[in-house]
Amino acid sequence: MAEARADEALQRIVAGEKLERRERKVAYNGAAGIPIREEVLARHGEVVITRNAYGAHCLNSPSALFADIDFTPERSAKPALFAFVALSVASVAIGISLRSWGTTFGLLFASLVAAAPIASLFARLAVLAGGGSERMARERIASFISENPTWNLRLYRTPAGYRVLATHRTFEAAAEEVQRFFTKVSVDPIYARMCTNQNCFRARLTAKPWRIGISAHMRPRPGVWPVRSESVAVRNQWIAGYEAKAAAFAACRYIESMGSGVVHESLRSVVDLHDRESQALSGAQLA
C-alpha cells in the first residue's frame, strides 16, 4: 500500500500537481483511507499485531473476517430529523387552525428542542420491545446464519457487545458479501469503512486502559507511530505499567460457534492466536 501510494503521489507531482510532502499524524484515520500508523509488535505469517493509539494490542488480518457488534450502536440523526419534520407539520397545522403566527413559531421552536429527546425515547422503547439490545444483536447474528448455513461464526462477548470471527473461509475486506454481512449484523459503519479502505480486518487483543484503572494517556499524544527518540523513554514507561495491569484482563470471552462448524485450515492459526492473545478462554474479567 505504501509503495502504491508513493508511486501515485510521484506521478501526480510529475504531472504538475502540488501535493503536501507529509501527512499530518492522526490517531485513528484508517476509515478516512490514510494508512494506520501503529508500532508493529509481532508478525505471524500474514497477521500483524500492532499497538494502537491508546496502547492496546490489535490483531490485523487481510483475510480473517472479524467484526465487533456493539449493543448500543451510534444513533443516526435521521430519527431526530423525522421527528422534527413531523412535529413541525403539526405545529404549522395548529398555528393555521388558531390563525396565530405567534403560536406557530412558538410550537416550531418547541419542536426543534423536543425532536431529539422524543426520537431517543422512541428508540429506547423499540429496543425494550425487541427484548433488549443484547437479545436483538444475538437475533441478528442468528438470522444471518439461518440465511447463510455454510457460514461459521465464532461468537465472543466483549465489554460492549459481541465479536464474531468467520472461520469457514477467508475473505477480502472490500468484498460486497463482507459489506452485506456487516450491514446485516449492524457492524459499526466506521469499522466497515476502515476495512474497505485498509484492506484488512482488526480485533483488539488487550484491555482498554481506562477500563483497568489507567487514566493517563500514553505519551506523547497522539499515540501514533513513530515517535521521536526523546519521547521513547516516557512512552515505554507508560507501556510497562499498562502491560502489567492488562495481563489480568481479557479483551473478549468465547461463547459458542454458530453455523456449519467448519474451520478453514488457513484460519486455525488465526483462531488460536486470537484466543490466546485476547485471553478469550481464560475466564478473566473483560476490559
Short mmCIF file of C-alpha atoms in Angstrom, two decimals:
data_model
loop_
_atom_site.label_atom_id
_atom_site.label_comp_id
_atom_site.label_asym_id
_atom_site.label_seq_id
_atom_site.Cartn_x
_atom_site.Cartn_y
_atom_site.Cartn_z
CA MET A 1 0.00 0.00 0.00
CA ALA A 2 2.82 2.40 0.89
CA GLU A 3 4.60 1.73 -2.41
CA ALA A 4 1.40 2.18 -4.41
CA ARG A 5 0.59 5.47 -2.68
CA ALA A 6 4.14 6.78 -3.11
CA ASP A 7 4.08 5.93 -6.81
CA GLU A 8 0.71 7.62 -7.24
CA ALA A 9 1.97 10.75 -5.46
CA LEU A 10 5.09 10.85 -7.65
CA GLN A 11 3.06 10.61 -10.85
CA ARG A 12 0.78 13.43 -9.70
CA ILE A 13 3.75 15.64 -8.83
CA VAL A 14 5.44 14.91 -12.16
CA ALA A 15 2.18 15.90 -13.86
CA GLY A 16 2.44 19.30 -12.19
CA GLU A 17 0.08 18.87 -9.23
CA LYS A 18 1.06 20.41 -5.92
CA LEU A 19 0.88 17.94 -3.03
CA GLU A 20 1.68 18.09 0.66
CA ARG A 21 5.05 16.44 1.26
CA ARG A 22 3.93 14.81 4.51
CA GLU A 23 0.68 13.77 6.11
CA ARG A 24 -0.49 15.01 9.47
CA LYS A 25 -0.45 12.36 12.20
CA VAL A 26 -3.95 11.41 13.28
CA ALA A 27 -4.56 8.75 15.90
CA TYR A 28 -7.10 6.61 14.03
CA ASN A 29 -7.66 7.74 10.49
CA GLY A 30 -7.93 4.34 8.84
CA ALA A 31 -11.57 4.93 7.98
CA ALA A 32 -10.56 8.03 6.00
CA GLY A 33 -8.21 5.97 3.84
CA ILE A 34 -4.88 7.16 5.21
CA PRO A 35 -2.91 4.10 6.34
CA ILE A 36 -3.00 3.38 10.06
CA ARG A 37 0.34 4.26 11.64
CA GLU A 38 1.00 1.91 14.55
CA GLU A 39 4.00 0.21 16.11
CA VAL A 40 4.37 -3.39 14.92
CA LEU A 41 4.70 -5.70 17.94
CA ALA A 42 4.74 -9.08 16.19
CA ARG A 43 4.16 -10.85 12.89
CA HIS A 44 2.54 -14.25 12.50
CA GLY A 45 2.51 -15.04 8.81
CA GLU A 46 0.19 -12.51 7.19
CA VAL A 47 -1.23 -11.45 10.57
CA VAL A 48 0.33 -8.37 12.17
CA ILE A 49 -0.11 -7.35 15.82
CA THR A 50 0.23 -3.63 16.47
CA ARG A 51 -0.13 -1.20 19.37
CA ASN A 52 -2.95 1.24 18.73
CA ALA A 53 -3.16 4.91 19.66
CA TYR A 54 -4.29 4.30 23.24
CA GLY A 55 -1.81 1.47 23.90
CA ALA A 56 -3.77 -1.73 23.34
CA HIS A 57 -2.63 -4.60 21.13
CA CYS A 58 -4.58 -5.10 17.88
CA LEU A 59 -4.65 -8.06 15.52
CA ASN A 60 -4.66 -7.07 11.84
CA SER A 61 -5.51 -9.66 9.18
CA PRO A 62 -6.11 -9.29 5.43
CA SER A 63 -8.27 -12.42 5.25
CA ALA A 64 -9.75 -13.41 8.65
CA LEU A 65 -13.14 -11.73 8.95
CA PHE A 66 -13.54 -10.10 12.38
CA ALA A 67 -16.39 -7.81 13.34
CA ASP A 68 -17.46 -6.14 16.60
CA ILE A 69 -21.16 -5.56 17.22
CA ASP A 70 -21.98 -3.03 19.93
CA PHE A 71 -25.19 -3.47 21.90
CA THR A 72 -25.74 0.29 21.84
CA PRO A 73 -24.67 1.43 18.34
CA GLU A 74 -24.26 5.09 17.50
CA ARG A 75 -27.58 6.77 16.85
CA SER A 76 -28.35 8.18 13.43
CA ALA A 77 -29.57 11.76 13.08
CA LYS A 78 -32.38 10.60 10.78
CA PRO A 79 -34.93 9.71 13.53
CA ALA A 80 -34.47 13.13 15.16
CA LEU A 81 -34.88 14.81 11.76
CA PHE A 82 -38.02 12.80 11.07
CA ALA A 83 -39.42 13.72 14.50
CA PHE A 84 -38.68 17.40 13.86
CA VAL A 85 -40.43 17.32 10.48
CA ALA A 86 -43.48 15.57 11.95
CA LEU A 87 -43.66 18.00 14.87
CA SER A 88 -43.18 20.96 12.53
CA VAL A 89 -46.04 19.89 10.30
CA ALA A 90 -48.25 19.52 13.36
CA SER A 91 -47.11 22.93 14.65
CA VAL A 92 -47.97 24.69 11.39
CA ALA A 93 -51.35 22.94 11.26
CA ILE A 94 -52.17 24.05 14.80
CA GLY A 95 -50.98 27.58 14.12
CA ILE A 96 -53.13 27.85 10.98
CA SER A 97 -56.19 26.46 12.76
CA LEU A 98 -55.73 29.08 15.53
CA ARG A 99 -54.77 31.78 12.99
CA SER A 100 -51.81 32.70 15.18
CA TRP A 101 -48.28 33.24 13.85
CA GLY A 102 -47.03 33.50 17.42
CA THR A 103 -48.38 30.07 18.23
CA THR A 104 -46.86 28.65 15.05
CA PHE A 105 -43.36 29.98 15.71
CA GLY A 106 -43.57 29.01 19.39
CA LEU A 107 -44.51 25.44 18.53
CA LEU A 108 -41.81 25.28 15.85
CA PHE A 109 -39.20 26.29 18.43
CA ALA A 110 -40.59 23.68 20.84
CA SER A 111 -40.38 21.10 18.03
CA LEU A 112 -36.71 21.89 17.48
CA VAL A 113 -35.96 21.42 21.18
CA ALA A 114 -38.06 18.29 21.64
CA ALA A 115 -37.23 16.36 18.44
CA ALA A 116 -34.02 14.69 19.63
CA PRO A 117 -35.35 13.63 23.08
CA ILE A 118 -38.52 12.24 21.51
CA ALA A 119 -36.55 10.30 18.89
CA SER A 120 -34.29 8.93 21.64
CA LEU A 121 -37.30 7.88 23.71
CA PHE A 122 -38.87 6.01 20.81
CA ALA A 123 -35.54 4.32 20.08
CA ARG A 124 -35.28 3.10 23.68
CA LEU A 125 -38.89 1.87 23.59
CA ALA A 126 -38.17 -0.02 20.36
CA VAL A 127 -35.17 -1.72 21.99
CA LEU A 128 -37.25 -2.69 25.02
CA ALA A 129 -39.98 -4.03 22.77
CA GLY A 130 -37.38 -6.15 20.98
CA GLY A 131 -36.22 -7.74 24.23
CA GLY A 132 -33.17 -5.55 24.83
CA SER A 133 -30.14 -4.61 22.74
CA GLU A 134 -28.18 -7.78 23.60
CA ARG A 135 -31.00 -10.07 22.54
CA MET A 136 -31.56 -8.08 19.36
CA ALA A 137 -27.87 -8.29 18.45
CA ARG A 138 -27.88 -12.06 19.03
CA GLU A 139 -31.01 -12.45 16.91
CA ARG A 140 -29.43 -10.52 14.03
CA ILE A 141 -26.46 -12.90 14.06
CA ALA A 142 -28.70 -15.97 14.31
CA SER A 143 -30.86 -14.66 11.45
CA PHE A 144 -27.82 -14.23 9.24
CA ILE A 145 -26.65 -17.78 9.98
CA SER A 146 -30.07 -19.21 9.21
CA GLU A 147 -29.96 -17.49 5.82
CA ASN A 148 -26.32 -18.49 5.20
CA PRO A 149 -25.92 -22.03 6.63
CA THR A 150 -22.47 -22.57 5.08
CA TRP A 151 -21.03 -19.80 7.24
CA ASN A 152 -19.46 -20.49 10.63
CA LEU A 153 -19.05 -17.72 13.20
CA ARG A 154 -17.18 -17.92 16.48
CA LEU A 155 -19.09 -15.70 18.89
CA TYR A 156 -17.33 -13.77 21.66
CA ARG A 157 -18.60 -11.45 24.38
CA THR A 158 -16.84 -8.09 24.69
CA PRO A 159 -17.36 -5.39 27.35
CA ALA A 160 -19.72 -3.53 25.00
CA GLY A 161 -21.21 -6.24 22.81
CA TYR A 162 -20.26 -9.22 20.63
CA ARG A 163 -17.31 -10.05 18.43
CA VAL A 164 -17.59 -12.55 15.62
CA LEU A 165 -14.86 -14.36 13.70
CA ALA A 166 -15.82 -16.16 10.49
CA THR A 167 -13.86 -19.41 10.20
CA HIS A 168 -15.37 -21.30 7.26
CA ARG A 169 -13.19 -19.49 4.69
CA THR A 170 -11.10 -16.42 4.05
CA PHE A 171 -12.45 -13.09 2.79
CA GLU A 172 -11.30 -9.91 1.11
CA ALA A 173 -12.21 -6.96 3.29
CA ALA A 174 -13.60 -4.87 0.43
CA ALA A 175 -15.81 -7.67 -0.94
CA GLU A 176 -19.52 -6.91 -1.32
CA GLU A 177 -20.51 -10.01 0.66
CA VAL A 178 -18.47 -8.74 3.61
CA GLN A 179 -20.22 -5.38 3.49
CA ARG A 180 -23.59 -7.12 3.29
CA PHE A 181 -22.68 -9.17 6.36
CA PHE A 182 -21.62 -6.02 8.22
CA THR A 183 -24.94 -4.38 7.36
CA LYS A 184 -27.00 -7.43 8.31
CA VAL A 185 -25.49 -7.74 11.81
CA SER A 186 -25.18 -3.95 12.33
CA VAL A 187 -21.41 -3.57 12.50
CA ASP A 188 -20.10 -0.07 13.27
CA PRO A 189 -20.13 1.74 9.89
CA ILE A 190 -16.78 3.41 10.64
CA TYR A 191 -15.19 -0.01 11.18
CA ALA A 192 -16.79 -1.27 7.98
CA ARG A 193 -15.38 1.69 6.04
CA MET A 194 -11.94 1.16 7.57
CA CYS A 195 -11.90 -2.48 6.47
CA THR A 196 -12.60 -1.41 2.88
CA ASN A 197 -10.00 1.36 2.85
CA GLN A 198 -7.26 -0.61 4.63
CA ASN A 199 -7.96 -3.99 3.02
CA CYS A 200 -7.82 -5.68 6.40
CA PHE A 201 -9.80 -6.67 9.48
CA ARG A 202 -8.94 -5.72 13.06
CA ALA A 203 -9.59 -7.10 16.54
CA ARG A 204 -8.43 -5.60 19.86
CA LEU A 205 -6.46 -8.15 21.91
CA THR A 206 -5.81 -6.37 25.21
CA ALA A 207 -7.74 -4.16 27.61
CA LYS A 208 -8.68 -0.55 27.07
CA PRO A 209 -6.59 1.43 29.61
CA TRP A 210 -9.48 3.36 31.16
CA ARG A 211 -11.26 0.10 31.93
CA ILE A 212 -8.41 -1.14 34.12
CA GLY A 213 -7.83 1.99 36.16
CA ILE A 214 -5.29 3.77 33.92
CA SER A 215 -6.50 7.32 33.37
CA ALA A 216 -3.27 8.79 31.98
CA HIS A 217 -2.94 8.73 28.20
CA MET A 218 0.00 7.07 26.51
CA ARG A 219 2.64 9.70 25.79
CA PRO A 220 3.40 11.50 23.56
CA ARG A 221 -0.03 12.47 22.29
CA PRO A 222 -1.42 11.42 19.88
CA GLY A 223 -0.07 7.89 20.28
CA VAL A 224 0.65 7.21 16.62
CA TRP A 225 3.89 5.66 15.43
CA PRO A 226 6.68 6.55 15.05
CA VAL A 227 7.63 8.85 17.93
CA ARG A 228 10.71 10.98 18.33
CA SER A 229 13.68 9.39 20.09
CA GLU A 230 13.42 11.78 23.04
CA SER A 231 9.86 10.56 23.70
CA VAL A 232 10.62 6.84 23.69
CA ALA A 233 11.50 6.62 27.39
CA VAL A 234 8.27 8.19 28.65
CA ARG A 235 6.27 6.07 26.20
CA ASN A 236 7.98 2.88 27.38
CA GLN A 237 7.34 3.80 31.00
CA TRP A 238 3.61 4.10 30.33
CA ILE A 239 3.64 0.86 28.32
CA ALA A 240 5.32 -1.08 31.13
CA GLY A 241 2.62 -0.02 33.60
CA TYR A 242 -0.13 -0.80 31.12
CA GLU A 243 1.19 -4.25 30.20
CA ALA A 244 1.49 -5.22 33.87
CA LYS A 245 -2.15 -4.35 34.57
CA ALA A 246 -3.61 -5.54 31.26
CA ALA A 247 -2.24 -9.05 31.79
CA ALA A 248 -5.01 -9.75 34.31
CA PHE A 249 -7.84 -8.92 31.91
CA ALA A 250 -9.38 -10.38 28.77
CA ALA A 251 -10.46 -8.41 25.71
CA CYS A 252 -13.28 -10.86 24.97
CA ARG A 253 -14.76 -14.19 26.12
CA TYR A 254 -15.60 -17.09 23.82
CA ILE A 255 -19.29 -18.09 23.93
CA GLU A 256 -20.01 -20.55 21.12
CA SER A 257 -19.73 -21.33 17.43
CA MET A 258 -22.77 -20.72 15.25
CA GLY A 259 -23.30 -22.24 11.83
CA SER A 260 -21.65 -25.04 9.88
CA GLY A 261 -18.82 -25.72 12.34
CA VAL A 262 -16.26 -25.53 9.54
CA VAL A 263 -12.81 -24.09 10.33
CA HIS A 264 -10.73 -23.40 7.24
CA GLU A 265 -7.24 -24.84 7.55
CA SER A 266 -5.57 -21.47 6.88
CA LEU A 267 -7.57 -19.86 9.71
CA ARG A 268 -6.82 -22.33 12.51
CA SER A 269 -3.65 -20.47 13.48
CA VAL A 270 -5.53 -17.15 13.49
CA VAL A 271 -8.19 -18.57 15.81
CA ASP A 272 -5.53 -19.93 18.17
CA LEU A 273 -3.56 -16.67 18.10
CA HIS A 274 -6.62 -14.52 18.72
CA ASP A 275 -7.95 -16.68 21.56
CA ARG A 276 -4.54 -16.85 23.24
CA GLU A 277 -3.65 -13.17 22.98
CA SER A 278 -7.13 -11.91 23.88
CA GLN A 279 -7.41 -14.46 26.72
CA ALA A 280 -10.80 -15.43 25.33
CA LEU A 281 -10.75 -18.81 27.07
CA SER A 282 -9.23 -17.69 30.38
CA GLY A 283 -12.36 -16.61 32.23
CA ALA A 284 -10.61 -13.34 33.16
CA GLN A 285 -12.60 -10.15 33.68
CA LEU A 286 -13.43 -8.31 30.47
CA ALA A 287 -11.95 -4.88 29.87
#
